[in-house]
PDB file of C-alpha atoms in Angstrom:
ATOM      1  CA  MET A 283     184.791 -59.587 -41.283  1.00 38.00           C
ATOM      2  CA  ARG A 284     184.438 -56.221 -40.194  1.00 39.00           C
ATOM      3  CA  ALA A 285     186.549 -53.582 -41.919  1.00 39.00           C
ATOM      4  CA  ARG A 286     189.002 -53.312 -39.182  1.00 39.00           C
ATOM      5  CA  ASN A 287     190.067 -56.906 -39.409  1.00 42.00           C
ATOM      6  CA  LEU A 288     190.260 -56.955 -42.918  1.00 42.00           C
ATOM      7  CA  ILE A 289     192.606 -54.134 -44.096  1.00 39.00           C
ATOM      8  CA  ALA A 290     196.357 -54.604 -42.647  1.00 39.00           C
ATOM      9  CA  ALA A 291     197.578 -51.678 -40.395  1.00 35.00           C
ATOM     10  CA  SER A 292     199.263 -48.962 -42.137  1.00 36.00           C
ATOM     11  CA  ILE A 293     202.739 -48.884 -41.937  1.00 33.00           C
ATOM     12  CA  ALA A 294     203.779 -45.606 -39.660  1.00 31.00           C
ATOM     13  CA  ALA A 295     205.620 -42.873 -41.429  1.00 27.00           C
ATOM     14  CA  ALA A 296     207.712 -42.600 -38.796  1.00 27.00           C
ATOM     15  CA  VAL A 297     209.208 -45.164 -38.710  1.00 31.00           C
ATOM     16  CA  LEU A 298     209.513 -45.649 -42.684  1.00 35.00           C
ATOM     17  CA  LEU A 299     211.425 -42.042 -42.172  1.00 28.00           C
ATOM     18  CA  SER A 300     214.108 -43.364 -40.083  1.00 34.00           C
ATOM     19  CA  ALA A 301     214.104 -46.114 -42.852  1.00 38.00           C
ATOM     20  CA  LEU A 302     214.007 -44.679 -46.420  1.00 40.00           C
ATOM     21  CA  PRO A 303     215.464 -41.968 -47.742  1.00 40.00           C
ATOM     22  CA  ALA A 304     214.069 -38.286 -47.048  1.00 38.00           C
ATOM     23  CA  ALA A 305     211.651 -37.299 -49.637  1.00 38.00           C
ATOM     24  CA  GLY A 306     212.280 -33.575 -49.233  1.00 40.00           C
ATOM     25  CA  GLY A 307     210.561 -30.826 -47.075  1.00 41.00           C
ATOM     26  CA  ALA A 308     209.941 -30.691 -43.322  1.00 44.00           C
ATOM     27  CA  ALA A 309     211.235 -34.135 -41.366  1.00 48.00           C
ATOM     28  CA  GLU A 310     207.623 -34.382 -40.127  1.00 57.00           C
ATOM     29  CA  GLU A 311     206.226 -34.941 -43.796  1.00 61.00           C
ATOM     30  CA  PRO A 312     204.532 -38.588 -44.369  1.00 66.00           C
ATOM     31  CA  LEU A 313     206.860 -40.501 -46.782  1.00 73.00           C
ATOM     32  CA  ARG A 314     204.767 -41.177 -49.980  1.00 79.00           C
ATOM     33  CA  LEU A 315     205.018 -42.914 -53.477  1.00 85.00           C
ATOM     34  CA  MET A 316     205.575 -46.766 -51.553  1.00 89.00           C
ATOM     35  CA  ARG A 317     203.621 -48.274 -54.405  1.00 93.00           C
ATOM     36  CA  ARG A 318     202.392 -51.561 -54.861  1.00 94.00           C
ATOM     37  CA  PRO A 319     202.143 -54.103 -51.709  1.00 96.00           C
ATOM     38  CA  ASP A 320     201.789 -57.186 -51.030  1.00 97.00           C
ATOM     39  CA  ILE A 321     201.453 -58.917 -47.985  1.00 97.00           C
ATOM     40  CA  GLN A 322     201.790 -62.215 -46.538  1.00 97.00           C
ATOM     41  CA  ASN A 323     203.064 -63.962 -42.948  1.00 95.00           C
ATOM     42  CA  GLY A 324     202.977 -60.525 -41.054  1.00 95.00           C
ATOM     43  CA  THR A 325     204.982 -59.058 -43.827  1.00 97.00           C
ATOM     44  CA  ILE A 326     204.951 -56.440 -46.549  1.00 96.00           C
ATOM     45  CA  VAL A 327     206.508 -55.812 -49.527  1.00 97.00           C
ATOM     46  CA  PHE A 328     206.446 -53.015 -51.459  1.00 96.00           C
ATOM     47  CA  SER A 329     208.073 -50.971 -54.076  1.00 95.00           C
ATOM     48  CA  TYR A 330     210.182 -47.533 -53.629  1.00 94.00           C
ATOM     49  CA  GLN A 331     212.355 -45.620 -55.609  1.00 93.00           C
ATOM     50  CA  ASN A 332     212.285 -48.353 -58.433  1.00 93.00           C
ATOM     51  CA  ASP A 333     213.974 -51.359 -55.235  1.00 95.00           C
ATOM     52  CA  LEU A 334     211.852 -53.718 -53.538  1.00 97.00           C
ATOM     53  CA  TRP A 335     211.742 -53.258 -49.707  1.00 96.00           C
ATOM     54  CA  SER A 336     209.492 -55.398 -46.917  1.00 96.00           C
ATOM     55  CA  VAL A 337     208.517 -53.967 -43.449  1.00 95.00           C
ATOM     56  CA  PRO A 338     206.393 -55.721 -40.625  1.00 95.00           C
ATOM     57  CA  GLU A 339     202.718 -55.155 -40.986  1.00 93.00           C
ATOM     58  CA  THR A 340     203.067 -53.467 -37.276  1.00 91.00           C
ATOM     59  CA  GLY A 341     205.343 -51.279 -37.917  1.00 86.00           C
ATOM     60  CA  GLY A 342     209.249 -51.289 -37.830  1.00 85.00           C
ATOM     61  CA  LEU A 343     212.671 -50.901 -39.536  1.00 88.00           C
ATOM     62  CA  ALA A 344     212.025 -51.139 -43.173  1.00 91.00           C
ATOM     63  CA  ARG A 345     214.731 -53.211 -45.092  1.00 94.00           C
ATOM     64  CA  ARG A 346     216.100 -52.817 -48.855  1.00 96.00           C
ATOM     65  CA  LEU A 347     216.013 -56.124 -50.801  1.00 97.00           C
ATOM     66  CA  THR A 348     216.740 -55.083 -53.872  1.00 95.00           C
ATOM     67  CA  VAL A 349     219.628 -53.154 -54.845  1.00 91.00           C
ATOM     68  CA  HIS A 350     219.716 -52.259 -58.977  1.00 85.00           C
ATOM     69  CA  PRO A 351     220.269 -49.221 -61.547  1.00 86.00           C
ATOM     70  CA  GLY A 352     216.785 -50.551 -63.162  1.00 88.00           C
ATOM     71  CA  VAL A 353     213.807 -50.947 -61.776  1.00 93.00           C
ATOM     72  CA  GLU A 354     211.703 -53.329 -59.845  1.00 95.00           C
ATOM     73  CA  ASP A 355     208.131 -53.454 -58.886  1.00 96.00           C
ATOM     74  CA  PHE A 356     205.288 -55.441 -58.792  1.00 96.00           C
ATOM     75  CA  PRO A 357     205.929 -57.794 -55.982  1.00 98.00           C
ATOM     76  CA  LYS A 358     204.183 -60.852 -55.202  1.00 98.00           C
ATOM     77  CA  PHE A 359     204.852 -63.260 -51.912  1.00 98.00           C
ATOM     78  CA  SER A 360     204.329 -66.918 -52.730  1.00 98.00           C
ATOM     79  CA  PRO A 361     201.813 -68.544 -51.024  1.00 97.00           C
ATOM     80  CA  ASP A 362     204.159 -69.800 -47.984  1.00 97.00           C
ATOM     81  CA  GLY A 363     205.639 -66.318 -47.742  1.00 97.00           C
ATOM     82  CA  THR A 364     209.549 -67.697 -48.319  1.00 97.00           C
ATOM     83  CA  ARG A 365     209.698 -66.203 -52.183  1.00 98.00           C
ATOM     84  CA  ILE A 366     208.699 -62.779 -53.739  1.00 98.00           C
ATOM     85  CA  ALA A 367     208.566 -62.457 -57.998  1.00 98.00           C
ATOM     86  CA  PHE A 368     208.493 -59.363 -59.221  1.00 97.00           C
ATOM     87  CA  THR A 369     209.335 -57.366 -62.539  1.00 96.00           C
ATOM     88  CA  GLY A 370     213.414 -56.260 -62.683  1.00 94.00           C
ATOM     89  CA  ASP A 371     215.271 -54.332 -65.854  1.00 90.00           C
ATOM     90  CA  TYR A 372     218.115 -56.874 -65.448  1.00 86.00           C
ATOM     91  CA  ASN A 373     220.150 -58.651 -68.785  1.00 82.00           C
ATOM     92  CA  GLU A 374     219.179 -56.059 -71.202  1.00 77.00           C
ATOM     93  CA  ARG A 375     215.315 -57.011 -70.586  1.00 80.00           C
ATOM     94  CA  ARG A 376     213.217 -54.514 -69.038  1.00 83.00           C
ATOM     95  CA  ASP A 377     209.989 -55.743 -67.071  1.00 89.00           C
ATOM     96  CA  ALA A 378     211.117 -59.412 -66.950  1.00 94.00           C
ATOM     97  CA  LEU A 379     209.961 -61.682 -64.592  1.00 97.00           C
ATOM     98  CA  PHE A 380     212.255 -63.069 -61.490  1.00 97.00           C
ATOM     99  CA  VAL A 381     212.293 -64.117 -58.162  1.00 98.00           C
ATOM    100  CA  ILE A 382     214.005 -63.965 -54.904  1.00 97.00           C
ATOM    101  CA  PRO A 383     214.257 -65.333 -51.531  1.00 97.00           C
ATOM    102  CA  ALA A 384     212.180 -63.296 -49.110  1.00 97.00           C
ATOM    103  CA  ASP A 385     214.597 -62.098 -46.893  1.00 94.00           C
ATOM    104  CA  GLY A 386     216.546 -60.936 -50.334  1.00 93.00           C
ATOM    105  CA  GLY A 387     219.678 -62.378 -52.657  1.00 93.00           C
ATOM    106  CA  ASP A 388     220.310 -63.450 -56.025  1.00 93.00           C
ATOM    107  CA  PRO A 389     217.308 -62.790 -58.511  1.00 94.00           C
ATOM    108  CA  LEU A 390     216.193 -65.755 -60.362  1.00 96.00           C
ATOM    109  CA  GLN A 391     214.880 -64.779 -63.946  1.00 96.00           C
ATOM    110  CA  LEU A 392     212.033 -66.571 -65.526  1.00 97.00           C
ATOM    111  CA  THR A 393     211.509 -64.664 -68.647  1.00 96.00           C
ATOM    112  CA  TRP A 394     213.671 -63.559 -71.837  1.00 93.00           C
ATOM    113  CA  HIS A 395     210.852 -62.262 -74.012  1.00 89.00           C
ATOM    114  CA  MET A 396     211.383 -58.539 -75.154  1.00 83.00           C
ATOM    115  CA  ASP A 397     207.499 -58.075 -74.070  1.00 86.00           C
ATOM    116  CA  SER A 398     207.115 -57.260 -70.221  1.00 87.00           C
ATOM    117  CA  ALA A 399     205.864 -59.804 -68.021  1.00 93.00           C
ATOM    118  CA  GLU A 400     203.961 -58.604 -64.567  1.00 95.00           C
ATOM    119  CA  PRO A 401     203.336 -60.796 -62.057  1.00 97.00           C
ATOM    120  CA  VAL A 402     199.617 -61.164 -61.287  1.00 97.00           C
ATOM    121  CA  GLU A 403     199.114 -64.393 -58.532  1.00 97.00           C
ATOM    122  CA  TRP A 404     200.991 -67.375 -57.319  1.00 98.00           C
ATOM    123  CA  THR A 405     199.204 -70.682 -58.235  1.00 97.00           C
ATOM    124  CA  VAL A 406     197.821 -72.009 -54.795  1.00 96.00           C
ATOM    125  CA  ASP A 407     200.829 -74.835 -54.148  1.00 97.00           C
ATOM    126  CA  GLY A 408     203.546 -72.101 -55.128  1.00 97.00           C
ATOM    127  CA  ALA A 409     205.063 -74.344 -57.860  1.00 98.00           C
ATOM    128  CA  ASN A 410     204.164 -71.683 -60.888  1.00 98.00           C
ATOM    129  CA  ILE A 411     203.549 -68.112 -61.142  1.00 98.00           C
ATOM    130  CA  VAL A 412     200.716 -66.372 -63.000  1.00 98.00           C
ATOM    131  CA  PHE A 413     201.777 -63.124 -65.321  1.00 97.00           C
ATOM    132  CA  ARG A 414     200.105 -60.966 -67.635  1.00 95.00           C
ATOM    133  CA  SER A 415     202.082 -60.345 -70.849  1.00 93.00           C
ATOM    134  CA  ARG A 416     201.329 -58.729 -74.366  1.00 87.00           C
ATOM    135  CA  ARG A 417     203.672 -60.790 -76.019  1.00 86.00           C
ATOM    136  CA  GLU A 418     201.276 -62.983 -77.854  1.00 84.00           C
ATOM    137  CA  SER A 419     198.511 -60.856 -77.924  1.00 75.00           C
ATOM    138  CA  PHE A 420     196.457 -60.247 -81.215  1.00 76.00           C
ATOM    139  CA  VAL A 421     196.506 -56.662 -80.243  1.00 74.00           C
ATOM    140  CA  THR A 422     199.188 -54.747 -78.200  1.00 72.00           C
ATOM    141  CA  PHE A 423     196.437 -53.254 -76.180  1.00 74.00           C
ATOM    142  CA  PHE A 424     195.354 -56.437 -74.761  1.00 86.00           C
ATOM    143  CA  GLU A 425     196.988 -59.011 -72.284  1.00 91.00           C
ATOM    144  CA  GLN A 426     197.242 -62.432 -71.623  1.00 93.00           C
ATOM    145  CA  PHE A 427     198.122 -64.714 -68.639  1.00 96.00           C
ATOM    146  CA  PHE A 428     200.596 -67.126 -68.784  1.00 97.00           C
ATOM    147  CA  THR A 429     202.530 -69.461 -66.280  1.00 98.00           C
ATOM    148  CA  VAL A 430     205.920 -70.040 -65.370  1.00 98.00           C
ATOM    149  CA  PRO A 431     207.398 -72.408 -63.325  1.00 98.00           C
ATOM    150  CA  ALA A 432     208.985 -70.468 -60.381  1.00 98.00           C
ATOM    151  CA  GLY A 433     211.920 -72.977 -60.486  1.00 97.00           C
ATOM    152  CA  GLY A 434     212.428 -71.845 -64.183  1.00 96.00           C
ATOM    153  CA  GLY A 435     210.867 -73.445 -67.363  1.00 97.00           C
ATOM    154  CA  MET A 436     209.232 -71.933 -70.481  1.00 96.00           C
ATOM    155  CA  PRO A 437     206.106 -70.428 -70.035  1.00 96.00           C
ATOM    156  CA  VAL A 438     202.779 -71.518 -71.242  1.00 96.00           C
ATOM    157  CA  ASP A 439     199.480 -69.615 -72.217  1.00 96.00           C
ATOM    158  CA  MET A 440     196.498 -70.346 -69.636  1.00 96.00           C
ATOM    159  CA  GLY A 441     194.466 -70.832 -72.826  1.00 94.00           C
ATOM    160  CA  ILE A 442     191.704 -67.612 -70.963  1.00 95.00           C
ATOM    161  CA  GLY A 443     192.411 -64.980 -73.696  1.00 91.00           C
ATOM    162  CA  LYS A 444     192.330 -61.137 -72.281  1.00 91.00           C
ATOM    163  CA  GLY A 445     193.219 -61.045 -69.039  1.00 93.00           C
ATOM    164  CA  SER A 446     194.725 -58.198 -66.288  1.00 94.00           C
ATOM    165  CA  PHE A 447     194.275 -58.771 -62.621  1.00 96.00           C
ATOM    166  CA  ALA A 448     193.372 -61.862 -61.143  1.00 97.00           C
ATOM    167  CA  SER A 449     193.047 -64.367 -58.249  1.00 97.00           C
ATOM    168  CA  PHE A 450     192.358 -67.976 -57.455  1.00 98.00           C
ATOM    169  CA  SER A 451     190.014 -69.612 -55.718  1.00 97.00           C
ATOM    170  CA  PRO A 452     191.234 -71.711 -52.531  1.00 96.00           C
ATOM    171  CA  ASP A 453     190.855 -74.414 -54.030  1.00 96.00           C
ATOM    172  CA  GLY A 454     192.856 -73.408 -57.176  1.00 96.00           C
ATOM    173  CA  ALA A 455     190.219 -74.814 -59.252  1.00 97.00           C
ATOM    174  CA  ARG A 456     188.349 -71.559 -60.500  1.00 98.00           C
ATOM    175  CA  LEU A 457     190.159 -67.900 -61.493  1.00 98.00           C
ATOM    176  CA  ALA A 458     188.715 -64.649 -60.784  1.00 98.00           C
ATOM    177  CA  PHE A 459     189.690 -62.463 -63.127  1.00 97.00           C
ATOM    178  CA  ASN A 460     189.513 -59.275 -65.199  1.00 96.00           C
ATOM    179  CA  ARG A 461     189.117 -59.057 -68.865  1.00 92.00           C
ATOM    180  CA  HIS A 462     189.744 -55.839 -70.126  1.00 86.00           C
ATOM    181  CA  PRO A 463     193.425 -54.353 -69.726  1.00 79.00           C
ATOM    182  CA  GLY A 464     194.843 -52.882 -66.407  1.00 74.00           C
ATOM    183  CA  ARG A 465     195.809 -49.286 -68.214  1.00 69.00           C
ATOM    184  CA  PHE A 466     192.086 -47.657 -67.417  1.00 69.00           C
ATOM    185  CA  TRP A 467     192.674 -47.932 -63.543  1.00 70.00           C
ATOM    186  CA  TRP A 468     193.607 -44.772 -62.958  1.00 73.00           C
ATOM    187  CA  TRP A 469     191.202 -43.124 -64.680  1.00 76.00           C
ATOM    188  CA  LYS A 470     188.947 -41.881 -62.449  1.00 79.00           C
ATOM    189  CA  ARG A 471     185.453 -42.312 -62.237  1.00 82.00           C
ATOM    190  CA  TYR A 472     185.786 -44.572 -66.083  1.00 78.00           C
ATOM    191  CA  LYS A 473     182.625 -45.581 -67.794  1.00 85.00           C
ATOM    192  CA  GLY A 474     183.600 -47.041 -71.463  1.00 79.00           C
ATOM    193  CA  SER A 475     184.127 -49.630 -73.359  1.00 80.00           C
ATOM    194  CA  GLN A 476     187.320 -50.878 -71.265  1.00 81.00           C
ATOM    195  CA  ASN A 477     185.613 -51.021 -67.856  1.00 87.00           C
ATOM    196  CA  GLN A 478     186.636 -53.703 -65.706  1.00 92.00           C
ATOM    197  CA  ASP A 479     184.194 -56.377 -64.495  1.00 95.00           C
ATOM    198  CA  VAL A 480     184.639 -59.750 -62.412  1.00 97.00           C
ATOM    199  CA  TRP A 481     184.762 -62.751 -64.289  1.00 97.00           C
ATOM    200  CA  ILE A 482     185.425 -66.441 -63.063  1.00 98.00           C
ATOM    201  CA  TYR A 483     187.057 -68.984 -65.095  1.00 98.00           C
ATOM    202  CA  ASP A 484     187.147 -72.833 -64.713  1.00 97.00           C
ATOM    203  CA  LEU A 485     190.421 -74.161 -65.204  1.00 96.00           C
ATOM    204  CA  ALA A 486     189.376 -77.848 -65.811  1.00 95.00           C
ATOM    205  CA  GLY A 487     185.692 -76.883 -67.798  1.00 95.00           C
ATOM    206  CA  GLY A 488     186.980 -73.812 -69.453  1.00 96.00           C
ATOM    207  CA  SER A 489     183.670 -71.982 -68.990  1.00 97.00           C
ATOM    208  CA  TYR A 490     183.086 -68.029 -68.039  1.00 97.00           C
ATOM    209  CA  GLU A 491     180.855 -66.402 -65.812  1.00 97.00           C
ATOM    210  CA  LYS A 492     180.224 -62.896 -65.276  1.00 97.00           C
ATOM    211  CA  LEU A 493     179.458 -61.815 -61.681  1.00 97.00           C
ATOM    212  CA  THR A 494     179.666 -57.870 -62.219  1.00 96.00           C
ATOM    213  CA  ASP A 495     178.319 -55.778 -64.604  1.00 93.00           C
ATOM    214  CA  TYR A 496     178.663 -52.081 -63.097  1.00 94.00           C
ATOM    215  CA  GLU A 497     179.023 -49.634 -65.850  1.00 92.00           C
ATOM    216  CA  GLY A 498     182.542 -48.302 -64.220  1.00 91.00           C
ATOM    217  CA  ASN A 499     185.579 -50.502 -63.205  1.00 92.00           C
ATOM    218  CA  ASP A 500     185.626 -53.370 -60.800  1.00 95.00           C
ATOM    219  CA  SER A 501     189.121 -54.217 -60.359  1.00 95.00           C
ATOM    220  CA  TRP A 502     191.663 -56.113 -58.497  1.00 97.00           C
ATOM    221  CA  PRO A 503     189.388 -59.470 -57.765  1.00 97.00           C
ATOM    222  CA  MET A 504     190.724 -61.197 -54.536  1.00 98.00           C
ATOM    223  CA  TRP A 505     189.505 -64.652 -53.833  1.00 97.00           C
ATOM    224  CA  THR A 506     189.442 -65.677 -50.038  1.00 95.00           C
ATOM    225  CA  PRO A 507     187.150 -68.158 -48.117  1.00 94.00           C
ATOM    226  CA  LYS A 508     184.489 -65.965 -47.519  1.00 93.00           C
ATOM    227  CA  GLY A 509     184.022 -64.722 -50.807  1.00 96.00           C
ATOM    228  CA  ILE A 510     185.800 -62.296 -53.571  1.00 98.00           C
ATOM    229  CA  TYR A 511     186.794 -58.829 -52.482  1.00 98.00           C
ATOM    230  CA  PHE A 512     187.643 -56.461 -55.074  1.00 97.00           C
ATOM    231  CA  VAL A 513     188.021 -52.408 -55.731  1.00 97.00           C
ATOM    232  CA  SER A 514     184.777 -49.964 -57.151  1.00 96.00           C
ATOM    233  CA  ASP A 515     183.964 -46.267 -57.240  1.00 94.00           C
ATOM    234  CA  ARG A 516     180.281 -47.480 -57.743  1.00 94.00           C
ATOM    235  CA  ASN A 517     179.255 -45.487 -54.612  1.00 94.00           C
ATOM    236  CA  GLY A 518     180.574 -41.543 -54.593  1.00 91.00           C
ATOM    237  CA  GLY A 519     183.139 -41.900 -57.196  1.00 92.00           C
ATOM    238  CA  VAL A 520     185.434 -42.810 -54.875  1.00 95.00           C
ATOM    239  CA  ARG A 521     187.262 -46.420 -55.022  1.00 95.00           C
ATOM    240  CA  ASN A 522     187.038 -48.786 -52.193  1.00 97.00           C
ATOM    241  CA  ILE A 523     186.831 -52.215 -51.369  1.00 98.00           C
ATOM    242  CA  TYR A 524     183.887 -54.330 -51.814  1.00 98.00           C
ATOM    243  CA  HIS A 525     182.799 -57.715 -50.846  1.00 98.00           C
ATOM    244  CA  LEU A 526     180.955 -60.107 -53.716  1.00 97.00           C
ATOM    245  CA  ASP A 527     179.328 -62.872 -52.587  1.00 97.00           C
ATOM    246  CA  PRO A 528     180.115 -65.759 -55.767  1.00 95.00           C
ATOM    247  CA  GLY A 529     176.595 -67.614 -55.324  1.00 93.00           C
ATOM    248  CA  THR A 530     174.219 -64.999 -55.117  1.00 95.00           C
ATOM    249  CA  LYS A 531     176.268 -62.392 -56.873  1.00 95.00           C
ATOM    250  CA  ALA A 532     175.405 -59.789 -53.762  1.00 96.00           C
ATOM    251  CA  VAL A 533     177.712 -57.098 -53.184  1.00 97.00           C
ATOM    252  CA  ARG A 534     178.489 -54.746 -49.863  1.00 97.00           C
ATOM    253  CA  GLN A 535     181.144 -52.266 -49.140  1.00 98.00           C
ATOM    254  CA  VAL A 536     183.702 -52.799 -46.800  1.00 97.00           C
ATOM    255  CA  THR A 537     185.629 -49.872 -46.792  1.00 96.00           C
ATOM    256  CA  SER A 538     184.039 -46.317 -46.719  1.00 95.00           C
ATOM    257  CA  TYR A 539     186.927 -43.739 -47.681  1.00 95.00           C
ATOM    258  CA  GLY A 540     185.467 -40.868 -48.823  1.00 93.00           C
ATOM    259  CA  ASP A 541     188.700 -38.483 -50.397  1.00 91.00           C
ATOM    260  CA  HIS A 542     191.499 -40.765 -51.898  1.00 91.00           C
ATOM    261  CA  ASP A 543     191.051 -43.775 -53.712  1.00 94.00           C
ATOM    262  CA  VAL A 544     191.907 -47.409 -53.101  1.00 95.00           C
ATOM    263  CA  THR A 545     194.194 -48.992 -55.552  1.00 94.00           C
ATOM    264  CA  TRP A 546     196.421 -51.543 -56.294  1.00 95.00           C
ATOM    265  CA  PRO A 547     195.603 -54.082 -52.866  1.00 96.00           C
ATOM    266  CA  SER A 548     196.650 -57.222 -52.639  1.00 96.00           C
ATOM    267  CA  MET A 549     195.860 -60.084 -50.258  1.00 95.00           C
ATOM    268  CA  ASP A 550     197.215 -62.677 -48.034  1.00 94.00           C
ATOM    269  CA  ALA A 551     197.211 -66.597 -48.692  1.00 92.00           C
ATOM    270  CA  GLY A 552     195.080 -67.125 -45.927  1.00 90.00           C
ATOM    271  CA  GLY A 553     192.460 -64.555 -46.839  1.00 91.00           C
ATOM    272  CA  ALA A 554     192.741 -62.900 -43.919  1.00 92.00           C
ATOM    273  CA  LYS A 555     194.057 -59.299 -44.736  1.00 94.00           C
ATOM    274  CA  ILE A 556     194.410 -57.104 -47.358  1.00 96.00           C
ATOM    275  CA  VAL A 557     196.906 -54.109 -47.828  1.00 96.00           C
ATOM    276  CA  CYS A 558     196.450 -51.735 -50.424  1.00 95.00           C
ATOM    277  CA  GLU A 559     197.610 -47.831 -51.878  1.00 93.00           C
ATOM    278  CA  ARG A 560     195.946 -45.087 -50.874  1.00 91.00           C
ATOM    279  CA  ASP A 561     197.174 -41.521 -50.209  1.00 84.00           C
ATOM    280  CA  ALA A 562     200.170 -42.856 -52.056  1.00 73.00           C
ATOM    281  CA  ARG A 563     201.178 -44.798 -49.034  1.00 72.00           C
ATOM    282  CA  PRO A 564     200.376 -48.819 -48.445  1.00 72.00           C
ATOM    283  CA  PHE A 565     197.589 -49.398 -46.190  1.00 72.00           C
TER     284      PHE A 565
END
């Protein structure tokens, strides 16, 4: 898959300036600090000024989906694109898990624990949301994966142990994930005991397989029918997107940015497009 077909088109700065509040400075200065985008069915959802917004991937008028004094963040589309999971500060709970219709509406609260619940992925059938939390960790430094029904119900520990970022295989039978916590993703050129590698967990067999062993961070795995994409700074110290063949473990570089890092990538359900942050904007 060629890079220009992989990465979703950048949101046009001029379009967003007409839709979002000015960030200060000259009128022609591009808006920044749009965070954690996700993409589905030609639409990008992202967090800006602690609310959720959506915009067509080709550009257009950005639409505000939430209006609340607290923080709404980490939006993740359902596989069919009709719902969005996110964290929100409602009902005296910080970073609880919620779901809303993709066009906006009343949020449905799914978690009530005092610890945070950040959505990681939806199950391939759209019935459940996978979230990461420290609620039952033996050390609060580590996070674990839980699932909760998208319509409401009790969260269930997935039994994987430590985990931070993850993506299901197309058939939903396996999970590509990072075991170590995501708290060090922003440490440029980090090489230490908490560096992230890409692992696979077999949901039926309960077995683990380590796919990468780079001494730095291999983060945000995204599993597609053509392999696993992830982010690494293994070439030149700048984070770019790479492709990994789960069978051969062969790695090839997909993007070649030499200045600003790629961070917080997210893939559509079909594995055709990836949207990510770069230079404090969605790409």
